[in-house]
């Protein structure tokens, strides 16, 4: 297979226009590809559907259609809009919030849209690592130059709390905590439907057979599937969801998720496996409004032992403005109601919850 092929198989999960489908799915892996560039590529015969070239951007896809794209030939506008990219990067850097810092660790709240570290599919993108280097901070080097200081990551469109290692000692200690599952991570998501009941999901996650961008639930070992465990609970905030500006029937469903393992896309995969989808997560089956331009998943709480002192530390990244706007309340009100202690208390009866495997 030619190196130019980005996807051997992208399976369409909803009837829609070809150019719209590609624009939404290429957003995470080929940001330089503009909507107009995708249309040009289609007209040039560089996109095929079910192994047949399609020349019309408005071509209507059917469910289970297979789309093939040649990555290197998608017109890339990075060279023409470098100044615009620089402006966007500066805006994202300004949104990074410092929660805590000492000689060993830096705890931040990452904004949605910011890539954590460089990847082959994201060349030219400004990253969190770039911000850290530009700040002049000392960073751990165990992960290499492109992942300096990084011991865990959040997806590009996931916001929230992250810890950065400023020394190799801290990097090794934090990585050990994550591997031994002694560090605790809780996320907040806005979903299309509430859970039928609070639950624990223990389902192995591996490479998706039909889409290289995705992960999927498989029997342990199939397609590299590894053990994964998550817990999910409904969050009901009557004071918020029954407010005058946000009637409960129109309010997105707030779900808290606790990770016991750290597989790629784990929360998104496990929710999809129980027919629940995060708003904006088109990759894993969300079929709502096209006006939602991010995945509404936020790293809310991170608890870990300080790598040098051994002291247990707990950090919280307040929800961003777009969460509150989608719910229909102001950000301050939402964060006053959705406190760290309240969210932690929601998981206290976890041993009584339904376990799905």
mmCIF file of C-alpha atoms in Angstrom:
data_model
loop_
_atom_site.group_PDB
_atom_site.id
_atom_site.type_symbol
_atom_site.label_atom_id
_atom_site.label_comp_id
_atom_site.label_asym_id
_atom_site.label_seq_id
_atom_site.Cartn_x
_atom_site.Cartn_y
_atom_site.Cartn_z
ATOM 1 C CA UNK A 1 0.000 0.000 0.000
ATOM 2 C CA UNK A 2 1.368 3.439 -0.900
ATOM 3 C CA UNK A 3 2.700 5.660 1.897
ATOM 4 C CA UNK A 4 0.327 8.333 0.627
ATOM 5 C CA UNK A 5 -2.684 6.405 1.890
ATOM 6 C CA UNK A 6 -3.823 7.840 5.213
ATOM 7 C CA UNK A 7 -6.723 5.428 5.760
ATOM 8 C CA UNK A 8 -7.142 1.948 4.348
ATOM 9 C CA UNK A 9 -10.745 2.019 5.416
ATOM 10 C CA UNK A 10 -12.951 4.720 6.954
ATOM 11 C CA UNK A 11 -16.451 3.419 7.501
ATOM 12 C CA UNK A 12 -19.251 5.964 7.366
ATOM 13 C CA UNK A 13 -21.611 5.617 10.320
ATOM 14 C CA UNK A 14 -24.250 8.079 9.141
ATOM 15 C CA UNK A 15 -25.717 9.249 5.826
ATOM 16 C CA UNK A 16 -24.117 12.600 4.993
ATOM 17 C CA UNK A 17 -22.192 14.558 2.353
ATOM 18 C CA UNK A 18 -18.729 13.266 1.498
ATOM 19 C CA UNK A 19 -16.982 16.617 2.073
ATOM 20 C CA UNK A 20 -18.725 17.088 5.435
ATOM 21 C CA UNK A 21 -17.772 13.569 6.500
ATOM 22 C CA UNK A 22 -14.101 14.104 5.647
ATOM 23 C CA UNK A 23 -13.939 17.566 7.204
ATOM 24 C CA UNK A 24 -15.182 16.220 10.522
ATOM 25 C CA UNK A 25 -13.020 13.104 10.588
ATOM 26 C CA UNK A 26 -9.820 14.728 9.320
ATOM 27 C CA UNK A 27 -10.031 17.507 11.906
ATOM 28 C CA UNK A 28 -8.024 15.600 14.515
ATOM 29 C CA UNK A 29 -5.395 13.995 12.292
ATOM 30 C CA UNK A 30 -4.871 16.449 9.419
ATOM 31 C CA UNK A 31 -5.678 19.958 10.692
ATOM 32 C CA UNK A 32 -3.997 21.635 7.718
ATOM 33 C CA UNK A 33 -6.636 20.215 5.399
ATOM 34 C CA UNK A 34 -9.268 22.893 4.908
ATOM 35 C CA UNK A 35 -12.853 22.349 3.748
ATOM 36 C CA UNK A 36 -11.972 23.910 0.391
ATOM 37 C CA UNK A 37 -8.830 21.764 0.178
ATOM 38 C CA UNK A 38 -10.868 18.626 0.761
ATOM 39 C CA UNK A 39 -13.317 19.668 -1.986
ATOM 40 C CA UNK A 40 -10.380 20.227 -4.365
ATOM 41 C CA UNK A 41 -8.968 16.795 -3.554
ATOM 42 C CA UNK A 42 -12.328 15.135 -4.212
ATOM 43 C CA UNK A 43 -12.664 16.880 -7.579
ATOM 44 C CA UNK A 44 -9.119 15.769 -8.444
ATOM 45 C CA UNK A 45 -10.060 12.127 -7.938
ATOM 46 C CA UNK A 46 -7.995 11.638 -4.785
ATOM 47 C CA UNK A 47 -10.917 10.299 -2.741
ATOM 48 C CA UNK A 48 -12.733 7.057 -3.426
ATOM 49 C CA UNK A 49 -15.881 5.499 -2.025
ATOM 50 C CA UNK A 50 -16.204 1.721 -2.051
ATOM 51 C CA UNK A 51 -13.039 1.585 -4.196
ATOM 52 C CA UNK A 52 -14.501 3.911 -6.861
ATOM 53 C CA UNK A 53 -13.306 7.492 -7.369
ATOM 54 C CA UNK A 54 -15.951 10.085 -6.532
ATOM 55 C CA UNK A 55 -15.567 13.575 -8.007
ATOM 56 C CA UNK A 56 -18.453 15.393 -6.338
ATOM 57 C CA UNK A 57 -17.935 16.924 -2.853
ATOM 58 C CA UNK A 58 -21.710 16.738 -2.320
ATOM 59 C CA UNK A 59 -21.788 12.973 -2.978
ATOM 60 C CA UNK A 60 -24.225 11.419 -0.495
ATOM 61 C CA UNK A 61 -22.643 8.699 1.622
ATOM 62 C CA UNK A 62 -24.608 5.736 2.926
ATOM 63 C CA UNK A 63 -24.103 3.917 6.203
ATOM 64 C CA UNK A 64 -21.154 1.470 5.957
ATOM 65 C CA UNK A 65 -19.689 3.128 2.861
ATOM 66 C CA UNK A 66 -15.875 2.815 2.854
ATOM 67 C CA UNK A 67 -13.897 5.974 2.096
ATOM 68 C CA UNK A 68 -10.226 6.061 1.011
ATOM 69 C CA UNK A 69 -8.117 9.234 1.158
ATOM 70 C CA UNK A 70 -4.591 10.042 -0.040
ATOM 71 C CA UNK A 71 -3.159 12.120 2.787
ATOM 72 C CA UNK A 72 -0.142 13.755 1.199
ATOM 73 C CA UNK A 73 -2.177 15.137 -1.668
ATOM 74 C CA UNK A 74 -4.891 16.824 0.351
ATOM 75 C CA UNK A 75 -4.199 20.533 -0.319
ATOM 76 C CA UNK A 76 -2.717 21.937 2.879
ATOM 77 C CA UNK A 77 -3.169 25.587 3.695
ATOM 78 C CA UNK A 78 -0.614 25.757 6.516
ATOM 79 C CA UNK A 79 1.920 27.502 4.305
ATOM 80 C CA UNK A 80 -0.624 30.159 3.308
ATOM 81 C CA UNK A 81 -2.068 30.776 6.719
ATOM 82 C CA UNK A 82 0.958 30.396 8.972
ATOM 83 C CA UNK A 83 0.290 33.780 10.536
ATOM 84 C CA UNK A 84 -3.301 32.726 11.290
ATOM 85 C CA UNK A 85 -2.056 29.483 12.875
ATOM 86 C CA UNK A 86 0.368 31.501 14.968
ATOM 87 C CA UNK A 87 -2.481 33.715 16.153
ATOM 88 C CA UNK A 88 -4.601 30.709 17.059
ATOM 89 C CA UNK A 89 -1.677 29.108 18.905
ATOM 90 C CA UNK A 90 -1.100 32.263 20.922
ATOM 91 C CA UNK A 91 -4.778 32.363 21.849
ATOM 92 C CA UNK A 92 -4.635 28.740 23.015
ATOM 93 C CA UNK A 93 -1.432 29.362 24.973
ATOM 94 C CA UNK A 94 -3.124 32.265 26.747
ATOM 95 C CA UNK A 95 -5.923 29.924 27.834
ATOM 96 C CA UNK A 96 -3.547 27.537 29.629
ATOM 97 C CA UNK A 97 -4.091 27.953 33.367
ATOM 98 C CA UNK A 98 -1.437 27.151 35.967
ATOM 99 C CA UNK A 99 -3.056 25.305 38.892
ATOM 100 C CA UNK A 100 0.079 24.398 40.878
ATOM 101 C CA UNK A 101 3.857 24.460 40.428
ATOM 102 C CA UNK A 102 6.995 23.564 42.370
ATOM 103 C CA UNK A 103 10.490 22.328 41.463
ATOM 104 C CA UNK A 104 9.255 18.871 40.434
ATOM 105 C CA UNK A 105 5.798 19.205 38.933
ATOM 106 C CA UNK A 106 3.588 21.641 37.054
ATOM 107 C CA UNK A 107 -0.187 21.146 37.088
ATOM 108 C CA UNK A 108 -2.168 22.933 34.379
ATOM 109 C CA UNK A 109 -5.626 23.113 32.861
ATOM 110 C CA UNK A 110 -5.298 22.448 29.117
ATOM 111 C CA UNK A 111 -7.770 24.200 26.803
ATOM 112 C CA UNK A 112 -9.698 22.326 24.152
ATOM 113 C CA UNK A 113 -8.000 22.457 20.756
ATOM 114 C CA UNK A 114 -4.418 22.309 22.016
ATOM 115 C CA UNK A 115 -2.330 19.292 20.989
ATOM 116 C CA UNK A 116 -0.185 17.901 23.828
ATOM 117 C CA UNK A 117 2.866 16.844 21.821
ATOM 118 C CA UNK A 118 3.996 16.548 18.218
ATOM 119 C CA UNK A 119 2.856 13.603 16.113
ATOM 120 C CA UNK A 120 3.473 12.539 12.521
ATOM 121 C CA UNK A 121 -0.067 13.556 11.546
ATOM 122 C CA UNK A 122 0.237 16.982 13.222
ATOM 123 C CA UNK A 123 3.431 18.436 11.820
ATOM 124 C CA UNK A 124 3.531 22.219 12.084
ATOM 125 C CA UNK A 125 0.974 22.346 14.897
ATOM 126 C CA UNK A 126 1.881 24.270 18.028
ATOM 127 C CA UNK A 127 1.737 22.014 21.082
ATOM 128 C CA UNK A 128 1.661 22.116 24.862
ATOM 129 C CA UNK A 129 5.317 21.037 24.772
ATOM 130 C CA UNK A 130 6.091 24.136 22.652
ATOM 131 C CA UNK A 131 4.424 26.308 25.290
ATOM 132 C CA UNK A 132 6.400 24.661 28.078
ATOM 133 C CA UNK A 133 9.699 25.128 26.238
ATOM 134 C CA UNK A 134 8.921 28.742 25.387
ATOM 135 C CA UNK A 135 8.197 29.429 29.048
ATOM 136 C CA UNK A 136 11.802 28.558 29.905
ATOM 137 C CA UNK A 137 10.836 25.904 32.434
ATOM 138 C CA UNK A 138 13.070 22.948 33.185
ATOM 139 C CA UNK A 139 11.409 19.784 31.857
ATOM 140 C CA UNK A 140 11.968 16.058 32.238
ATOM 141 C CA UNK A 141 13.749 14.522 29.263
ATOM 142 C CA UNK A 142 12.909 10.826 29.724
ATOM 143 C CA UNK A 143 10.179 11.053 27.094
ATOM 144 C CA UNK A 144 12.472 12.606 24.505
ATOM 145 C CA UNK A 145 12.553 16.080 22.970
ATOM 146 C CA UNK A 146 9.067 15.999 21.455
ATOM 147 C CA UNK A 147 7.469 14.778 24.701
ATOM 148 C CA UNK A 148 9.531 16.746 27.188
ATOM 149 C CA UNK A 149 7.795 16.721 30.579
ATOM 150 C CA UNK A 150 4.812 14.679 29.362
ATOM 151 C CA UNK A 151 3.803 11.661 31.460
ATOM 152 C CA UNK A 152 0.177 11.407 30.306
ATOM 153 C CA UNK A 153 -1.936 13.178 27.715
ATOM 154 C CA UNK A 154 -5.381 14.453 26.846
ATOM 155 C CA UNK A 155 -6.852 14.273 23.355
ATOM 156 C CA UNK A 156 -6.692 17.478 21.339
ATOM 157 C CA UNK A 157 -10.320 18.459 21.927
ATOM 158 C CA UNK A 158 -10.425 17.249 25.534
ATOM 159 C CA UNK A 159 -9.780 19.999 28.066
ATOM 160 C CA UNK A 160 -8.769 19.768 31.695
ATOM 161 C CA UNK A 161 -6.172 18.987 34.321
ATOM 162 C CA UNK A 162 -2.744 17.572 33.457
ATOM 163 C CA UNK A 163 0.478 17.120 35.418
ATOM 164 C CA UNK A 164 3.846 17.853 33.806
ATOM 165 C CA UNK A 165 7.154 16.493 35.130
ATOM 166 C CA UNK A 166 9.909 19.087 35.524
ATOM 167 C CA UNK A 167 12.616 16.567 36.421
ATOM 168 C CA UNK A 168 13.505 13.040 35.329
ATOM 169 C CA UNK A 169 13.003 11.885 38.917
ATOM 170 C CA UNK A 170 9.452 13.257 38.916
ATOM 171 C CA UNK A 171 8.782 11.769 35.485
ATOM 172 C CA UNK A 172 9.765 8.265 36.610
ATOM 173 C CA UNK A 173 7.738 8.497 39.827
ATOM 174 C CA UNK A 174 4.614 9.856 38.140
ATOM 175 C CA UNK A 175 4.805 7.310 35.325
ATOM 176 C CA UNK A 176 5.016 4.568 37.946
ATOM 177 C CA UNK A 177 1.893 5.863 39.676
ATOM 178 C CA UNK A 178 -0.015 5.898 36.414
ATOM 179 C CA UNK A 179 1.140 2.387 35.512
ATOM 180 C CA UNK A 180 0.319 1.038 38.972
ATOM 181 C CA UNK A 181 -3.051 2.830 38.878
ATOM 182 C CA UNK A 182 -2.476 4.679 42.163
ATOM 183 C CA UNK A 183 -3.173 8.049 40.537
ATOM 184 C CA UNK A 184 -6.885 8.873 40.210
ATOM 185 C CA UNK A 185 -8.480 10.704 37.282
ATOM 186 C CA UNK A 186 -12.091 11.838 37.047
ATOM 187 C CA UNK A 187 -13.648 13.456 33.983
ATOM 188 C CA UNK A 188 -16.856 15.364 33.302
ATOM 189 C CA UNK A 189 -18.689 14.791 30.022
ATOM 190 C CA UNK A 190 -21.841 16.127 28.388
ATOM 191 C CA UNK A 191 -23.724 13.239 26.788
ATOM 192 C CA UNK A 192 -26.659 12.714 24.464
ATOM 193 C CA UNK A 193 -28.512 10.480 26.931
ATOM 194 C CA UNK A 194 -28.346 9.870 30.682
ATOM 195 C CA UNK A 195 -27.101 6.525 31.955
ATOM 196 C CA UNK A 196 -29.805 3.955 32.682
ATOM 197 C CA UNK A 197 -27.962 3.477 35.959
ATOM 198 C CA UNK A 198 -24.523 4.169 37.367
ATOM 199 C CA UNK A 199 -22.144 1.449 36.259
ATOM 200 C CA UNK A 200 -18.618 0.076 36.036
ATOM 201 C CA UNK A 201 -17.440 -1.015 32.577
ATOM 202 C CA UNK A 202 -14.684 -3.622 32.339
ATOM 203 C CA UNK A 203 -14.161 -4.230 28.637
ATOM 204 C CA UNK A 204 -10.874 -4.689 26.802
ATOM 205 C CA UNK A 205 -9.992 -2.055 24.183
ATOM 206 C CA UNK A 206 -8.031 -2.636 20.986
ATOM 207 C CA UNK A 207 -7.514 -1.272 17.479
ATOM 208 C CA UNK A 208 -10.694 -0.818 15.457
ATOM 209 C CA UNK A 209 -10.774 -3.121 12.434
ATOM 210 C CA UNK A 210 -12.656 -0.653 10.244
ATOM 211 C CA UNK A 211 -11.139 2.725 11.118
ATOM 212 C CA UNK A 212 -7.519 3.418 12.027
ATOM 213 C CA UNK A 213 -8.545 6.528 13.968
ATOM 214 C CA UNK A 214 -10.695 4.561 16.392
ATOM 215 C CA UNK A 215 -10.395 2.077 19.211
ATOM 216 C CA UNK A 216 -13.089 -0.492 19.959
ATOM 217 C CA UNK A 217 -14.200 -3.093 22.505
ATOM 218 C CA UNK A 218 -12.912 -6.600 21.740
ATOM 219 C CA UNK A 219 -12.228 -9.834 23.619
ATOM 220 C CA UNK A 220 -8.939 -9.586 25.495
ATOM 221 C CA UNK A 221 -6.033 -9.984 23.074
ATOM 222 C CA UNK A 222 -7.967 -9.549 19.823
ATOM 223 C CA UNK A 223 -6.593 -6.662 17.741
ATOM 224 C CA UNK A 224 -4.222 -5.919 20.595
ATOM 225 C CA UNK A 225 -7.086 -5.425 23.052
ATOM 226 C CA UNK A 226 -5.948 -4.714 26.615
ATOM 227 C CA UNK A 227 -7.895 -4.735 29.864
ATOM 228 C CA UNK A 228 -9.696 -1.442 30.552
ATOM 229 C CA UNK A 229 -11.910 -0.335 33.429
ATOM 230 C CA UNK A 230 -14.047 2.795 33.804
ATOM 231 C CA UNK A 231 -16.845 3.893 36.132
ATOM 232 C CA UNK A 232 -19.680 6.187 35.064
ATOM 233 C CA UNK A 233 -22.345 8.030 37.044
ATOM 234 C CA UNK A 234 -25.083 10.523 36.293
ATOM 235 C CA UNK A 235 -24.642 14.002 37.762
ATOM 236 C CA UNK A 236 -27.934 15.669 38.595
ATOM 237 C CA UNK A 237 -27.752 19.367 39.436
ATOM 238 C CA UNK A 238 -31.361 20.397 39.890
ATOM 239 C CA UNK A 239 -30.428 23.966 40.745
ATOM 240 C CA UNK A 240 -28.618 24.261 37.414
ATOM 241 C CA UNK A 241 -30.702 22.052 35.156
ATOM 242 C CA UNK A 242 -34.015 23.553 36.223
ATOM 243 C CA UNK A 243 -32.864 27.146 35.939
ATOM 244 C CA UNK A 244 -34.955 29.651 34.034
ATOM 245 C CA UNK A 245 -32.511 29.790 31.118
ATOM 246 C CA UNK A 246 -31.971 26.038 30.939
ATOM 247 C CA UNK A 247 -35.088 23.876 31.186
ATOM 248 C CA UNK A 248 -34.194 20.348 32.215
ATOM 249 C CA UNK A 249 -35.623 18.773 29.073
ATOM 250 C CA UNK A 250 -33.223 20.788 26.893
ATOM 251 C CA UNK A 251 -30.154 20.387 29.066
ATOM 252 C CA UNK A 252 -27.281 18.092 28.071
ATOM 253 C CA UNK A 253 -26.778 15.165 30.404
ATOM 254 C CA UNK A 254 -23.815 15.543 32.752
ATOM 255 C CA UNK A 255 -21.867 12.341 33.378
ATOM 256 C CA UNK A 256 -18.791 11.822 35.553
ATOM 257 C CA UNK A 257 -16.249 9.175 34.540
ATOM 258 C CA UNK A 258 -13.491 7.655 36.644
ATOM 259 C CA UNK A 259 -10.546 5.903 34.997
ATOM 260 C CA UNK A 260 -8.931 2.843 36.547
ATOM 261 C CA UNK A 261 -6.777 2.246 33.450
ATOM 262 C CA UNK A 262 -5.562 4.653 30.794
ATOM 263 C CA UNK A 263 -6.213 3.279 27.315
ATOM 264 C CA UNK A 264 -6.432 5.600 24.321
ATOM 265 C CA UNK A 265 -9.968 7.025 23.951
ATOM 266 C CA UNK A 266 -11.065 4.818 26.869
ATOM 267 C CA UNK A 267 -13.974 6.928 28.105
ATOM 268 C CA UNK A 268 -15.242 7.532 24.600
ATOM 269 C CA UNK A 269 -15.020 3.830 23.677
ATOM 270 C CA UNK A 270 -16.657 2.561 26.870
ATOM 271 C CA UNK A 271 -19.519 5.064 26.636
ATOM 272 C CA UNK A 272 -20.085 4.142 23.002
ATOM 273 C CA UNK A 273 -20.203 0.462 24.013
ATOM 274 C CA UNK A 274 -23.240 1.222 26.211
ATOM 275 C CA UNK A 275 -24.870 3.402 23.528
ATOM 276 C CA UNK A 276 -24.001 6.733 25.113
ATOM 277 C CA UNK A 277 -22.086 9.395 23.206
ATOM 278 C CA UNK A 278 -20.256 12.542 24.255
ATOM 279 C CA UNK A 279 -21.577 15.684 22.568
ATOM 280 C CA UNK A 280 -19.414 16.471 19.556
ATOM 281 C CA UNK A 281 -17.766 13.034 19.452
ATOM 282 C CA UNK A 282 -18.649 12.196 15.861
ATOM 283 C CA UNK A 283 -15.870 9.602 15.695
ATOM 284 C CA UNK A 284 -17.640 7.470 18.279
ATOM 285 C CA UNK A 285 -21.207 7.861 17.103
ATOM 286 C CA UNK A 286 -22.569 11.260 18.170
ATOM 287 C CA UNK A 287 -25.193 12.299 15.615
ATOM 288 C CA UNK A 288 -26.416 15.600 16.980
ATOM 289 C CA UNK A 289 -25.931 19.204 15.922
ATOM 290 C CA UNK A 290 -23.086 20.018 13.538
ATOM 291 C CA UNK A 291 -22.706 23.321 15.404
ATOM 292 C CA UNK A 292 -20.909 21.477 18.221
ATOM 293 C CA UNK A 293 -17.253 21.776 17.243
ATOM 294 C CA UNK A 294 -15.466 20.036 20.129
ATOM 295 C CA UNK A 295 -15.731 16.858 22.140
ATOM 296 C CA UNK A 296 -17.326 17.863 25.454
ATOM 297 C CA UNK A 297 -15.006 15.874 27.704
ATOM 298 C CA UNK A 298 -13.050 17.576 30.503
ATOM 299 C CA UNK A 299 -10.395 16.249 32.852
ATOM 300 C CA UNK A 300 -11.854 17.518 36.135
ATOM 301 C CA UNK A 301 -9.955 15.938 39.032
ATOM 302 C CA UNK A 302 -6.435 14.522 39.273
ATOM 303 C CA UNK A 303 -5.209 12.940 42.503
ATOM 304 C CA UNK A 304 -1.645 11.711 42.944
ATOM 305 C CA UNK A 305 1.234 11.434 45.398
ATOM 306 C CA UNK A 306 3.861 14.131 45.116
ATOM 307 C CA UNK A 307 6.842 12.390 43.498
ATOM 308 C CA UNK A 308 9.345 13.701 46.064
ATOM 309 C CA UNK A 309 7.430 14.109 49.329
ATOM 310 C CA UNK A 310 4.893 11.303 48.915
ATOM 311 C CA UNK A 311 2.121 13.662 50.032
ATOM 312 C CA UNK A 312 -1.287 12.940 48.495
ATOM 313 C CA UNK A 313 -2.368 15.894 46.371
ATOM 314 C CA UNK A 314 -5.690 16.639 44.713
ATOM 315 C CA UNK A 315 -6.174 19.092 41.844
ATOM 316 C CA UNK A 316 -9.319 20.318 40.116
ATOM 317 C CA UNK A 317 -9.674 22.139 36.787
ATOM 318 C CA UNK A 318 -12.966 24.117 36.707
ATOM 319 C CA UNK A 319 -15.156 23.565 33.675
ATOM 320 C CA UNK A 320 -14.598 25.856 30.707
ATOM 321 C CA UNK A 321 -17.030 28.519 29.529
ATOM 322 C CA UNK A 322 -18.301 26.432 26.601
ATOM 323 C CA UNK A 323 -19.581 23.746 28.990
ATOM 324 C CA UNK A 324 -21.628 26.291 30.894
ATOM 325 C CA UNK A 325 -22.855 27.925 27.681
ATOM 326 C CA UNK A 326 -24.113 24.610 26.303
ATOM 327 C CA UNK A 327 -25.913 23.861 29.565
ATOM 328 C CA UNK A 328 -27.323 27.377 29.611
ATOM 329 C CA UNK A 329 -25.868 28.865 32.798
ATOM 330 C CA UNK A 330 -22.927 31.085 33.619
ATOM 331 C CA UNK A 331 -19.597 29.402 34.331
ATOM 332 C CA UNK A 332 -19.380 30.594 37.930
ATOM 333 C CA UNK A 333 -22.779 29.112 38.818
ATOM 334 C CA UNK A 334 -21.892 25.769 37.224
ATOM 335 C CA UNK A 335 -18.580 25.453 39.044
ATOM 336 C CA UNK A 336 -20.118 26.507 42.351
ATOM 337 C CA UNK A 337 -22.617 23.663 42.068
ATOM 338 C CA UNK A 338 -20.259 21.086 40.575
ATOM 339 C CA UNK A 339 -17.620 21.089 43.323
ATOM 340 C CA UNK A 340 -14.724 18.667 43.638
ATOM 341 C CA UNK A 341 -16.057 17.173 46.866
ATOM 342 C CA UNK A 342 -19.501 16.692 45.350
ATOM 343 C CA UNK A 343 -18.094 14.829 42.342
ATOM 344 C CA UNK A 344 -15.853 12.657 44.518
ATOM 345 C CA UNK A 345 -18.818 11.762 46.727
ATOM 346 C CA UNK A 346 -20.741 10.513 43.696
ATOM 347 C CA UNK A 347 -18.313 7.581 43.422
ATOM 348 C CA UNK A 348 -18.517 6.498 47.084
ATOM 349 C CA UNK A 349 -21.179 3.796 46.472
ATOM 350 C CA UNK A 350 -19.256 2.407 43.462
ATOM 351 C CA UNK A 351 -19.129 -1.118 44.918
ATOM 352 C CA UNK A 352 -22.912 -1.288 44.626
ATOM 353 C CA UNK A 353 -23.046 -0.351 40.955
ATOM 354 C CA UNK A 354 -23.822 -2.620 38.008
ATOM 355 C CA UNK A 355 -20.666 -4.095 36.464
ATOM 356 C CA UNK A 356 -20.639 -4.569 32.676
ATOM 357 C CA UNK A 357 -18.024 -6.819 31.089
#
